[in-house]
Amino acid sequence: MSVDGRIDDCSDRRLMLSGPADLDRVDEVRAGCDAILVGAGTVRRDDPRLAVRSEVRRAARVAAGLEPTPRKVVLCGSGTLDPAARLFDTDPVDVLVYTSGDRPAGDRPGRRDGSRTVMVELPALAGRAGLIDVAAVLDDLARRGVRRLLVEGGTSVHTAFLTAGLVDELHLAVAPLFVGEADAPAFVGPGRFPRDARARMRLAEVRQLDDVVLARYLIHPATTR
């Protein structure tokens, strides 16, 4: 995020906040996970690949009996995503789309690489139409063998996981710039966070990566990684 807590600006072009060293660190974290999760807004705005980029790391995963990149997960209340989005066709791994709308669930085979797009309908949060219960998402992912999940955002997804108390570890990279736009997306939105002034997180690491500062926080006391 920027110094003023923004993860993008209001322009049509993606704001690059991280430098090469931090992007490589994120790639290393991705390679050690079972799945990568984002919200539909991130897919529509940034069109990410959600893939491990390093060929060395991809080869190491394959040598360990894994797919070259983790499974991809999207939270999409409506279930409507552009089928041409890059995350669907850049790697031979399944894409799991969690929806709270009235959409048919099940496998959607037929992608060029032979992998599947799996639509999973879950109940919306009580009294909050269209908002997916992230605890139910984690339960379903666990049944599918996901043990380590990387949540990459954006604002509503960060807020949902953090306010629900479902995050073990937070990696906060701060770029040395201000966005200064009131309507720019923030790291999190308003909410009741379990970790507040009465229950602070544990700072586990501070690291300089080019001109970006990484602060790594442990949120649950049992977290030792």
PDB file of N, CA and C in Angstrom, residues 86-187:
ATOM      1  N   ARG A  86      -7.207 -13.394 -17.691  1.00  0.00           N
ATOM      2  CA  ARG A  86      -5.950 -14.143 -17.818  1.00  0.00           C
ATOM      3  C   ARG A  86      -5.826 -15.284 -16.822  1.00  0.00           C
ATOM      4  N   LEU A  87      -6.462 -15.171 -15.650  1.00  0.00           N
ATOM      5  CA  LEU A  87      -6.281 -16.232 -14.663  1.00  0.00           C
ATOM      6  C   LEU A  87      -6.855 -17.562 -15.138  1.00  0.00           C
ATOM      7  N   PHE A  88      -7.771 -17.550 -16.119  1.00  0.00           N
ATOM      8  CA  PHE A  88      -8.391 -18.785 -16.570  1.00  0.00           C
ATOM      9  C   PHE A  88      -7.503 -19.601 -17.509  1.00  0.00           C
ATOM     10  N   ASP A  89      -6.598 -18.959 -18.219  1.00  0.00           N
ATOM     11  CA  ASP A  89      -5.894 -19.677 -19.288  1.00  0.00           C
ATOM     12  C   ASP A  89      -4.378 -19.581 -19.252  1.00  0.00           C
ATOM     13  N   THR A  90      -3.799 -19.121 -18.152  1.00  0.00           N
ATOM     14  CA  THR A  90      -2.349 -18.997 -18.115  1.00  0.00           C
ATOM     15  C   THR A  90      -1.654 -20.170 -17.436  1.00  0.00           C
ATOM     16  N   ASP A  91      -2.414 -21.055 -16.774  1.00  0.00           N
ATOM     17  CA  ASP A  91      -1.802 -22.196 -16.091  1.00  0.00           C
ATOM     18  C   ASP A  91      -2.765 -23.375 -16.092  1.00  0.00           C
ATOM     19  N   PRO A  92      -2.238 -24.592 -16.115  1.00  0.00           N
ATOM     20  CA  PRO A  92      -3.105 -25.781 -16.104  1.00  0.00           C
ATOM     21  C   PRO A  92      -3.552 -26.150 -14.694  1.00  0.00           C
ATOM     22  N   VAL A  93      -4.236 -25.218 -14.020  1.00  0.00           N
ATOM     23  CA  VAL A  93      -4.738 -25.471 -12.673  1.00  0.00           C
ATOM     24  C   VAL A  93      -6.205 -25.068 -12.604  1.00  0.00           C
ATOM     25  N   ASP A  94      -6.916 -25.671 -11.663  1.00  0.00           N
ATOM     26  CA  ASP A  94      -8.328 -25.351 -11.494  1.00  0.00           C
ATOM     27  C   ASP A  94      -8.502 -23.937 -10.942  1.00  0.00           C
ATOM     28  N   VAL A  95      -9.581 -23.294 -11.369  1.00  0.00           N
ATOM     29  CA  VAL A  95     -10.004 -22.008 -10.811  1.00  0.00           C
ATOM     30  C   VAL A  95     -11.321 -22.237 -10.080  1.00  0.00           C
ATOM     31  N   LEU A  96     -11.342 -21.904  -8.791  1.00  0.00           N
ATOM     32  CA  LEU A  96     -12.549 -22.044  -7.973  1.00  0.00           C
ATOM     33  C   LEU A  96     -13.207 -20.679  -7.831  1.00  0.00           C
ATOM     34  N   VAL A  97     -14.452 -20.561  -8.261  1.00  0.00           N
ATOM     35  CA  VAL A  97     -15.190 -19.300  -8.175  1.00  0.00           C
ATOM     36  C   VAL A  97     -16.312 -19.476  -7.158  1.00  0.00           C
ATOM     37  N   TYR A  98     -16.226 -18.762  -6.043  1.00  0.00           N
ATOM     38  CA  TYR A  98     -17.248 -18.841  -4.998  1.00  0.00           C
ATOM     39  C   TYR A  98     -18.255 -17.712  -5.191  1.00  0.00           C
ATOM     40  N   THR A  99     -19.524 -18.084  -5.226  1.00  0.00           N
ATOM     41  CA  THR A  99     -20.584 -17.124  -5.486  1.00  0.00           C
ATOM     42  C   THR A  99     -21.692 -17.270  -4.448  1.00  0.00           C
ATOM     43  N   SER A 100     -22.407 -16.181  -4.198  1.00  0.00           N
ATOM     44  CA  SER A 100     -23.564 -16.236  -3.317  1.00  0.00           C
ATOM     45  C   SER A 100     -24.848 -16.010  -4.099  1.00  0.00           C
ATOM     46  N   GLY A 101     -24.729 -15.923  -5.425  1.00  0.00           N
ATOM     47  CA  GLY A 101     -25.893 -15.670  -6.253  1.00  0.00           C
ATOM     48  C   GLY A 101     -26.586 -16.943  -6.684  1.00  0.00           C
ATOM     49  N   ASP A 102     -27.646 -16.776  -7.437  1.00  0.00           N
ATOM     50  CA  ASP A 102     -28.420 -17.921  -7.933  1.00  0.00           C
ATOM     51  C   ASP A 102     -27.776 -18.407  -9.223  1.00  0.00           C
ATOM     52  N   ARG A 103     -26.629 -19.051  -9.071  1.00  0.00           N
ATOM     53  CA  ARG A 103     -25.873 -19.534 -10.223  1.00  0.00           C
ATOM     54  C   ARG A 103     -25.700 -21.031 -10.123  1.00  0.00           C
ATOM     55  N   PRO A 104     -25.711 -21.746 -11.256  1.00  0.00           N
ATOM     56  CA  PRO A 104     -25.497 -23.184 -11.193  1.00  0.00           C
ATOM     57  C   PRO A 104     -24.101 -23.511 -10.668  1.00  0.00           C
ATOM     58  N   ALA A 105     -24.034 -24.419  -9.713  1.00  0.00           N
ATOM     59  CA  ALA A 105     -22.735 -24.851  -9.203  1.00  0.00           C
ATOM     60  C   ALA A 105     -22.248 -26.045 -10.007  1.00  0.00           C
ATOM     61  N   GLY A 106     -20.986 -26.407  -9.795  1.00  0.00           N
ATOM     62  CA  GLY A 106     -20.428 -27.577 -10.464  1.00  0.00           C
ATOM     63  C   GLY A 106     -19.238 -27.233 -11.331  1.00  0.00           C
ATOM     64  N   ASP A 107     -18.705 -28.260 -12.002  1.00  0.00           N
ATOM     65  CA  ASP A 107     -17.512 -28.094 -12.809  1.00  0.00           C
ATOM     66  C   ASP A 107     -17.863 -27.496 -14.171  1.00  0.00           C
ATOM     67  N   ARG A 108     -16.960 -26.680 -14.664  1.00  0.00           N
ATOM     68  CA  ARG A 108     -17.084 -26.145 -16.008  1.00  0.00           C
ATOM     69  C   ARG A 108     -15.840 -26.553 -16.793  1.00  0.00           C
ATOM     70  N   PRO A 109     -15.813 -27.770 -17.367  1.00  0.00           N
ATOM     71  CA  PRO A 109     -14.626 -28.214 -18.082  1.00  0.00           C
ATOM     72  C   PRO A 109     -14.508 -27.528 -19.437  1.00  0.00           C
ATOM     73  N   GLY A 110     -13.440 -27.832 -20.153  1.00  0.00           N
ATOM     74  CA  GLY A 110     -13.332 -27.377 -21.519  1.00  0.00           C
ATOM     75  C   GLY A 110     -12.340 -26.269 -21.769  1.00  0.00           C
ATOM     76  N   ARG A 111     -11.573 -25.835 -20.755  1.00  0.00           N
ATOM     77  CA  ARG A 111     -10.551 -24.842 -21.021  1.00  0.00           C
ATOM     78  C   ARG A 111      -9.433 -25.452 -21.845  1.00  0.00           C
ATOM     79  N   ARG A 112      -8.682 -24.599 -22.495  1.00  0.00           N
ATOM     80  CA  ARG A 112      -7.703 -25.087 -23.472  1.00  0.00           C
ATOM     81  C   ARG A 112      -6.673 -26.020 -22.868  1.00  0.00           C
ATOM     82  N   ASP A 113      -6.315 -25.800 -21.581  1.00  0.00           N
ATOM     83  CA  ASP A 113      -5.274 -26.630 -20.971  1.00  0.00           C
ATOM     84  C   ASP A 113      -5.847 -27.868 -20.285  1.00  0.00           C
ATOM     85  N   GLY A 114      -7.148 -28.082 -20.376  1.00  0.00           N
ATOM     86  CA  GLY A 114      -7.761 -29.262 -19.785  1.00  0.00           C
ATOM     87  C   GLY A 114      -8.157 -29.110 -18.334  1.00  0.00           C
ATOM     88  N   SER A 115      -7.829 -27.979 -17.706  1.00  0.00           N
ATOM     89  CA  SER A 115      -8.226 -27.766 -16.316  1.00  0.00           C
ATOM     90  C   SER A 115      -9.670 -27.269 -16.263  1.00  0.00           C
ATOM     91  N   ARG A 116     -10.168 -27.062 -15.049  1.00  0.00           N
ATOM     92  CA  ARG A 116     -11.587 -26.764 -14.879  1.00  0.00           C
ATOM     93  C   ARG A 116     -11.790 -25.417 -14.192  1.00  0.00           C
ATOM     94  N   THR A 117     -12.953 -24.828 -14.453  1.00  0.00           N
ATOM     95  CA  THR A 117     -13.455 -23.734 -13.642  1.00  0.00           C
ATOM     96  C   THR A 117     -14.590 -24.308 -12.808  1.00  0.00           C
ATOM     97  N   VAL A 118     -14.446 -24.277 -11.498  1.00  0.00           N
ATOM     98  CA  VAL A 118     -15.419 -24.889 -10.593  1.00  0.00           C
ATOM     99  C   VAL A 118     -16.208 -23.780  -9.916  1.00  0.00           C
ATOM    100  N   MET A 119     -17.522 -23.760 -10.144  1.00  0.00           N
ATOM    101  CA  MET A 119     -18.407 -22.783  -9.527  1.00  0.00           C
ATOM    102  C   MET A 119     -18.961 -23.373  -8.232  1.00  0.00           C
ATOM    103  N   VAL A 120     -18.788 -22.657  -7.128  1.00  0.00           N
ATOM    104  CA  VAL A 120     -19.258 -23.136  -5.826  1.00  0.00           C
ATOM    105  C   VAL A 120     -20.183 -22.082  -5.233  1.00  0.00           C
ATOM    106  N   GLU A 121     -21.464 -22.424  -5.063  1.00  0.00           N
ATOM    107  CA  GLU A 121     -22.409 -21.482  -4.475  1.00  0.00           C
ATOM    108  C   GLU A 121     -22.483 -21.692  -2.969  1.00  0.00           C
ATOM    109  N   LEU A 122     -22.288 -20.603  -2.224  1.00  0.00           N
ATOM    110  CA  LEU A 122     -22.352 -20.636  -0.765  1.00  0.00           C
ATOM    111  C   LEU A 122     -23.399 -19.643  -0.282  1.00  0.00           C
ATOM    112  N   PRO A 123     -23.931 -19.845   0.922  1.00  0.00           N
ATOM    113  CA  PRO A 123     -24.912 -18.885   1.447  1.00  0.00           C
ATOM    114  C   PRO A 123     -24.268 -17.520   1.667  1.00  0.00           C
ATOM    115  N   ALA A 124     -25.043 -16.475   1.408  1.00  0.00           N
ATOM    116  CA  ALA A 124     -24.583 -15.131   1.725  1.00  0.00           C
ATOM    117  C   ALA A 124     -24.628 -14.927   3.234  1.00  0.00           C
ATOM    118  N   LEU A 125     -23.874 -13.964   3.720  1.00  0.00           N
ATOM    119  CA  LEU A 125     -23.927 -13.621   5.139  1.00  0.00           C
ATOM    120  C   LEU A 125     -25.330 -13.151   5.507  1.00  0.00           C
ATOM    121  N   ALA A 126     -25.773 -13.494   6.684  1.00  0.00           N
ATOM    122  CA  ALA A 126     -27.125 -13.150   7.132  1.00  0.00           C
ATOM    123  C   ALA A 126     -27.337 -11.638   7.062  1.00  0.00           C
ATOM    124  N   GLY A 127     -28.369 -11.240   6.347  1.00  0.00           N
ATOM    125  CA  GLY A 127     -28.711  -9.830   6.249  1.00  0.00           C
ATOM    126  C   GLY A 127     -27.806  -9.030   5.342  1.00  0.00           C
ATOM    127  N   ARG A 128     -26.911  -9.689   4.618  1.00  0.00           N
ATOM    128  CA  ARG A 128     -25.952  -8.962   3.763  1.00  0.00           C
ATOM    129  C   ARG A 128     -25.910  -9.644   2.397  1.00  0.00           C
ATOM    130  N   ALA A 129     -26.919  -9.399   1.609  1.00  0.00           N
ATOM    131  CA  ALA A 129     -27.065 -10.045   0.303  1.00  0.00           C
ATOM    132  C   ALA A 129     -25.832  -9.803  -0.562  1.00  0.00           C
ATOM    133  N   GLY A 130     -25.371 -10.876  -1.200  1.00  0.00           N
ATOM    134  CA  GLY A 130     -24.248 -10.773  -2.118  1.00  0.00           C
ATOM    135  C   GLY A 130     -22.886 -10.917  -1.471  1.00  0.00           C
ATOM    136  N   LEU A 131     -22.804 -10.856  -0.135  1.00  0.00           N
ATOM    137  CA  LEU A 131     -21.526 -10.984   0.555  1.00  0.00           C
ATOM    138  C   LEU A 131     -21.303 -12.442   0.956  1.00  0.00           C
ATOM    139  N   ILE A 132     -20.203 -12.991   0.532  1.00  0.00           N
ATOM    140  CA  ILE A 132     -19.927 -14.408   0.760  1.00  0.00           C
ATOM    141  C   ILE A 132     -19.332 -14.604   2.152  1.00  0.00           C
ATOM    142  N   ASP A 133     -19.737 -15.670   2.806  1.00  0.00           N
ATOM    143  CA  ASP A 133     -19.212 -16.033   4.124  1.00  0.00           C
ATOM    144  C   ASP A 133     -17.818 -16.625   3.932  1.00  0.00           C
ATOM    145  N   VAL A 134     -16.772 -15.868   4.298  1.00  0.00           N
ATOM    146  CA  VAL A 134     -15.409 -16.322   4.031  1.00  0.00           C
ATOM    147  C   VAL A 134     -15.036 -17.515   4.906  1.00  0.00           C
ATOM    148  N   ALA A 135     -15.668 -17.667   6.059  1.00  0.00           N
ATOM    149  CA  ALA A 135     -15.413 -18.860   6.877  1.00  0.00           C
ATOM    150  C   ALA A 135     -15.881 -20.108   6.137  1.00  0.00           C
ATOM    151  N   ALA A 136     -17.018 -20.015   5.450  1.00  0.00           N
ATOM    152  CA  ALA A 136     -17.510 -21.143   4.662  1.00  0.00           C
ATOM    153  C   ALA A 136     -16.584 -21.432   3.488  1.00  0.00           C
ATOM    154  N   VAL A 137     -16.001 -20.389   2.921  1.00  0.00           N
ATOM    155  CA  VAL A 137     -15.018 -20.580   1.840  1.00  0.00           C
ATOM    156  C   VAL A 137     -13.822 -21.374   2.353  1.00  0.00           C
ATOM    157  N   LEU A 138     -13.311 -21.002   3.523  1.00  0.00           N
ATOM    158  CA  LEU A 138     -12.162 -21.720   4.084  1.00  0.00           C
ATOM    159  C   LEU A 138     -12.505 -23.166   4.391  1.00  0.00           C
ATOM    160  N   ASP A 139     -13.696 -23.403   4.885  1.00  0.00           N
ATOM    161  CA  ASP A 139     -14.113 -24.786   5.163  1.00  0.00           C
ATOM    162  C   ASP A 139     -14.126 -25.608   3.876  1.00  0.00           C
ATOM    163  N   ASP A 140     -14.667 -25.035   2.815  1.00  0.00           N
ATOM    164  CA  ASP A 140     -14.731 -25.760   1.542  1.00  0.00           C
ATOM    165  C   ASP A 140     -13.333 -25.984   0.965  1.00  0.00           C
ATOM    166  N   LEU A 141     -12.480 -24.971   1.057  1.00  0.00           N
ATOM    167  CA  LEU A 141     -11.111 -25.131   0.562  1.00  0.00           C
ATOM    168  C   LEU A 141     -10.366 -26.208   1.344  1.00  0.00           C
ATOM    169  N   ALA A 142     -10.581 -26.259   2.641  1.00  0.00           N
ATOM    170  CA  ALA A 142      -9.919 -27.285   3.455  1.00  0.00           C
ATOM    171  C   ALA A 142     -10.352 -28.678   3.011  1.00  0.00           C
ATOM    172  N   ARG A 143     -11.637 -28.835   2.673  1.00  0.00           N
ATOM    173  CA  ARG A 143     -12.113 -30.131   2.181  1.00  0.00           C
ATOM    174  C   ARG A 143     -11.480 -30.497   0.846  1.00  0.00           C
ATOM    175  N   ARG A 144     -11.020 -29.488   0.133  1.00  0.00           N
ATOM    176  CA  ARG A 144     -10.367 -29.712  -1.157  1.00  0.00           C
ATOM    177  C   ARG A 144      -8.846 -29.828  -1.023  1.00  0.00           C
ATOM    178  N   GLY A 145      -8.353 -29.874   0.205  1.00  0.00           N
ATOM    179  CA  GLY A 145      -6.934 -30.090   0.427  1.00  0.00           C
ATOM    180  C   GLY A 145      -6.087 -28.845   0.559  1.00  0.00           C
ATOM    181  N   VAL A 146      -6.700 -27.672   0.623  1.00  0.00           N
ATOM    182  CA  VAL A 146      -5.945 -26.427   0.773  1.00  0.00           C
ATOM    183  C   VAL A 146      -5.612 -26.228   2.248  1.00  0.00           C
ATOM    184  N   ARG A 147      -4.335 -26.166   2.545  1.00  0.00           N
ATOM    185  CA  ARG A 147      -3.885 -25.972   3.927  1.00  0.00           C
ATOM    186  C   ARG A 147      -3.275 -24.587   4.138  1.00  0.00           C
ATOM    187  N   ARG A 148      -2.665 -24.042   3.099  1.00  0.00           N
ATOM    188  CA  ARG A 148      -2.069 -22.703   3.207  1.00  0.00           C
ATOM    189  C   ARG A 148      -2.617 -21.850   2.066  1.00  0.00           C
ATOM    190  N   LEU A 149      -3.326 -20.798   2.427  1.00  0.00           N
ATOM    191  CA  LEU A 149      -3.999 -19.937   1.464  1.00  0.00           C
ATOM    192  C   LEU A 149      -3.388 -18.545   1.509  1.00  0.00           C
ATOM    193  N   LEU A 150      -3.069 -18.009   0.337  1.00  0.00           N
ATOM    194  CA  LEU A 150      -2.585 -16.631   0.225  1.00  0.00           C
ATOM    195  C   LEU A 150      -3.747 -15.763  -0.240  1.00  0.00           C
ATOM    196  N   VAL A 151      -4.139 -14.789   0.584  1.00  0.00           N
ATOM    197  CA  VAL A 151      -5.212 -13.862   0.245  1.00  0.00           C
ATOM    198  C   VAL A 151      -4.574 -12.565  -0.243  1.00  0.00           C
ATOM    199  N   GLU A 152      -4.842 -12.210  -1.506  1.00  0.00           N
ATOM    200  CA  GLU A 152      -4.195 -11.038  -2.096  1.00  0.00           C
ATOM    201  C   GLU A 152      -5.122  -9.838  -2.261  1.00  0.00           C
ATOM    202  N   GLY A 153      -6.372  -9.934  -1.852  1.00  0.00           N
ATOM    203  CA  GLY A 153      -7.216  -8.741  -1.847  1.00  0.00           C
ATOM    204  C   GLY A 153      -8.218  -8.681  -2.968  1.00  0.00           C
ATOM    205  N   GLY A 154      -8.835  -7.513  -3.123  1.00  0.00           N
ATOM    206  CA  GLY A 154      -8.580  -6.173  -2.626  1.00  0.00           C
ATOM    207  C   GLY A 154      -9.283  -5.780  -1.339  1.00  0.00           C
ATOM    208  N   THR A 155      -9.801  -4.536  -1.299  1.00  0.00           N
ATOM    209  CA  THR A 155     -10.247  -3.928  -0.062  1.00  0.00           C
ATOM    210  C   THR A 155     -11.291  -4.767   0.665  1.00  0.00           C
ATOM    211  N   SER A 156     -12.366  -5.132  -0.022  1.00  0.00           N
ATOM    212  CA  SER A 156     -13.456  -5.849   0.647  1.00  0.00           C
ATOM    213  C   SER A 156     -13.020  -7.230   1.104  1.00  0.00           C
ATOM    214  N   VAL A 157     -12.142  -7.878   0.339  1.00  0.00           N
ATOM    215  CA  VAL A 157     -11.657  -9.209   0.710  1.00  0.00           C
ATOM    216  C   VAL A 157     -10.736  -9.107   1.925  1.00  0.00           C
ATOM    217  N   HIS A 158      -9.809  -8.162   1.919  1.00  0.00           N
ATOM    218  CA  HIS A 158      -8.954  -7.957   3.092  1.00  0.00           C
ATOM    219  C   HIS A 158      -9.810  -7.723   4.337  1.00  0.00           C
ATOM    220  N   THR A 159     -10.797  -6.839   4.203  1.00  0.00           N
ATOM    221  CA  THR A 159     -11.641  -6.490   5.344  1.00  0.00           C
ATOM    222  C   THR A 159     -12.416  -7.690   5.852  1.00  0.00           C
ATOM    223  N   ALA A 160     -12.963  -8.484   4.928  1.00  0.00           N
ATOM    224  CA  ALA A 160     -13.763  -9.647   5.327  1.00  0.00           C
ATOM    225  C   ALA A 160     -12.943 -10.650   6.119  1.00  0.00           C
ATOM    226  N   PHE A 161     -11.753 -10.978   5.635  1.00  0.00           N
ATOM    227  CA  PHE A 161     -10.930 -11.980   6.325  1.00  0.00           C
ATOM    228  C   PHE A 161     -10.403 -11.446   7.660  1.00  0.00           C
ATOM    229  N   LEU A 162      -9.976 -10.189   7.694  1.00  0.00           N
ATOM    230  CA  LEU A 162      -9.392  -9.646   8.918  1.00  0.00           C
ATOM    231  C   LEU A 162     -10.450  -9.415   9.989  1.00  0.00           C
ATOM    232  N   THR A 163     -11.633  -8.919   9.622  1.00  0.00           N
ATOM    233  CA  THR A 163     -12.668  -8.707  10.638  1.00  0.00           C
ATOM    234  C   THR A 163     -13.237 -10.025  11.138  1.00  0.00           C
ATOM    235  N   ALA A 164     -13.169 -11.068  10.306  1.00  0.00           N
ATOM    236  CA  ALA A 164     -13.659 -12.378  10.736  1.00  0.00           C
ATOM    237  C   ALA A 164     -12.646 -13.119  11.607  1.00  0.00           C
ATOM    238  N   GLY A 165     -11.457 -12.570  11.769  1.00  0.00           N
ATOM    239  CA  GLY A 165     -10.437 -13.221  12.586  1.00  0.00           C
ATOM    240  C   GLY A 165      -9.888 -14.481  11.959  1.00  0.00           C
ATOM    241  N   LEU A 166      -9.786 -14.508  10.621  1.00  0.00           N
ATOM    242  CA  LEU A 166      -9.392 -15.722   9.910  1.00  0.00           C
ATOM    243  C   LEU A 166      -8.009 -15.618   9.275  1.00  0.00           C
ATOM    244  N   VAL A 167      -7.230 -14.649   9.715  1.00  0.00           N
ATOM    245  CA  VAL A 167      -5.887 -14.446   9.163  1.00  0.00           C
ATOM    246  C   VAL A 167      -4.853 -14.828  10.202  1.00  0.00           C
ATOM    247  N   ASP A 168      -3.884 -15.646   9.800  1.00  0.00           N
ATOM    248  CA  ASP A 168      -2.790 -16.030  10.696  1.00  0.00           C
ATOM    249  C   ASP A 168      -1.623 -15.054  10.618  1.00  0.00           C
ATOM    250  N   GLU A 169      -1.373 -14.556   9.410  1.00  0.00           N
ATOM    251  CA  GLU A 169      -0.171 -13.762   9.185  1.00  0.00           C
ATOM    252  C   GLU A 169      -0.484 -12.666   8.182  1.00  0.00           C
ATOM    253  N   LEU A 170       0.010 -11.462   8.442  1.00  0.00           N
ATOM    254  CA  LEU A 170      -0.227 -10.313   7.570  1.00  0.00           C
ATOM    255  C   LEU A 170       1.111  -9.774   7.076  1.00  0.00           C
ATOM    256  N   HIS A 171       1.253  -9.686   5.746  1.00  0.00           N
ATOM    257  CA  HIS A 171       2.433  -9.086   5.133  1.00  0.00           C
ATOM    258  C   HIS A 171       2.027  -7.715   4.603  1.00  0.00           C
ATOM    259  N   LEU A 172       2.554  -6.661   5.182  1.00  0.00           N
ATOM    260  CA  LEU A 172       2.178  -5.306   4.810  1.00  0.00           C
ATOM    261  C   LEU A 172       3.389  -4.609   4.198  1.00  0.00           C
ATOM    262  N   ALA A 173       3.329  -4.373   2.885  1.00  0.00           N
ATOM    263  CA  ALA A 173       4.421  -3.709   2.173  1.00  0.00           C
ATOM    264  C   ALA A 173       4.022  -2.259   1.919  1.00  0.00           C
ATOM    265  N   VAL A 174       4.845  -1.319   2.379  1.00  0.00           N
ATOM    266  CA  VAL A 174       4.530   0.107   2.287  1.00  0.00           C
ATOM    267  C   VAL A 174       5.479   0.772   1.306  1.00  0.00           C
ATOM    268  N   ALA A 175       4.900   1.367   0.251  1.00  0.00           N
ATOM    269  CA  ALA A 175       5.683   2.059  -0.769  1.00  0.00           C
ATOM    270  C   ALA A 175       5.842   3.527  -0.375  1.00  0.00           C
ATOM    271  N   PRO A 176       6.981   4.139  -0.727  1.00  0.00           N
ATOM    272  CA  PRO A 176       7.266   5.508  -0.277  1.00  0.00           C
ATOM    273  C   PRO A 176       6.597   6.564  -1.149  1.00  0.00           C
ATOM    274  N   LEU A 177       5.271   6.564  -1.160  1.00  0.00           N
ATOM    275  CA  LEU A 177       4.538   7.552  -1.958  1.00  0.00           C
ATOM    276  C   LEU A 177       3.148   7.743  -1.368  1.00  0.00           C
ATOM    277  N   PHE A 178       2.542   8.862  -1.714  1.00  0.00           N
ATOM    278  CA  PHE A 178       1.173   9.154  -1.337  1.00  0.00           C
ATOM    279  C   PHE A 178       0.296   9.093  -2.579  1.00  0.00           C
ATOM    280  N   VAL A 179      -0.913   8.583  -2.442  1.00  0.00           N
ATOM    281  CA  VAL A 179      -1.887   8.617  -3.534  1.00  0.00           C
ATOM    282  C   VAL A 179      -2.730   9.884  -3.429  1.00  0.00           C
ATOM    283  N   GLY A 180      -3.220  10.177  -2.229  1.00  0.00           N
ATOM    284  CA  GLY A 180      -3.882  11.451  -2.000  1.00  0.00           C
ATOM    285  C   GLY A 180      -5.260  11.602  -2.617  1.00  0.00           C
ATOM    286  N   GLU A 181      -5.907  10.492  -2.975  1.00  0.00           N
ATOM    287  CA  GLU A 181      -7.234  10.546  -3.583  1.00  0.00           C
ATOM    288  C   GLU A 181      -8.243   9.902  -2.635  1.00  0.00           C
ATOM    289  N   ALA A 182      -9.269  10.647  -2.250  1.00  0.00           N
ATOM    290  CA  ALA A 182     -10.222  10.167  -1.249  1.00  0.00           C
ATOM    291  C   ALA A 182     -10.964   8.928  -1.706  1.00  0.00           C
ATOM    292  N   ASP A 183     -11.181   8.780  -3.008  1.00  0.00           N
ATOM    293  CA  ASP A 183     -11.952   7.643  -3.517  1.00  0.00           C
ATOM    294  C   ASP A 183     -11.080   6.470  -3.956  1.00  0.00           C
ATOM    295  N   ALA A 184      -9.782   6.567  -3.773  1.00  0.00           N
ATOM    296  CA  ALA A 184      -8.890   5.465  -4.163  1.00  0.00           C
ATOM    297  C   ALA A 184      -9.099   4.281  -3.228  1.00  0.00           C
ATOM    298  N   PRO A 185      -8.965   3.043  -3.741  1.00  0.00           N
ATOM    299  CA  PRO A 185      -9.162   1.861  -2.897  1.00  0.00           C
ATOM    300  C   PRO A 185      -8.174   1.827  -1.735  1.00  0.00           C
ATOM    301  N   ALA A 186      -8.677   1.532  -0.552  1.00  0.00           N
ATOM    302  CA  ALA A 186      -7.845   1.450   0.646  1.00  0.00           C
ATOM    303  C   ALA A 186      -7.478   0.000   0.932  1.00  0.00           C
ATOM    304  N   PHE A 187      -6.462  -0.198   1.772  1.00  0.00           N
ATOM    305  CA  PHE A 187      -6.052  -1.551   2.170  1.00  0.00           C
ATOM    306  C   PHE A 187      -7.210  -2.296   2.821  1.00  0.00           C
TER     307      PHE A 187
END
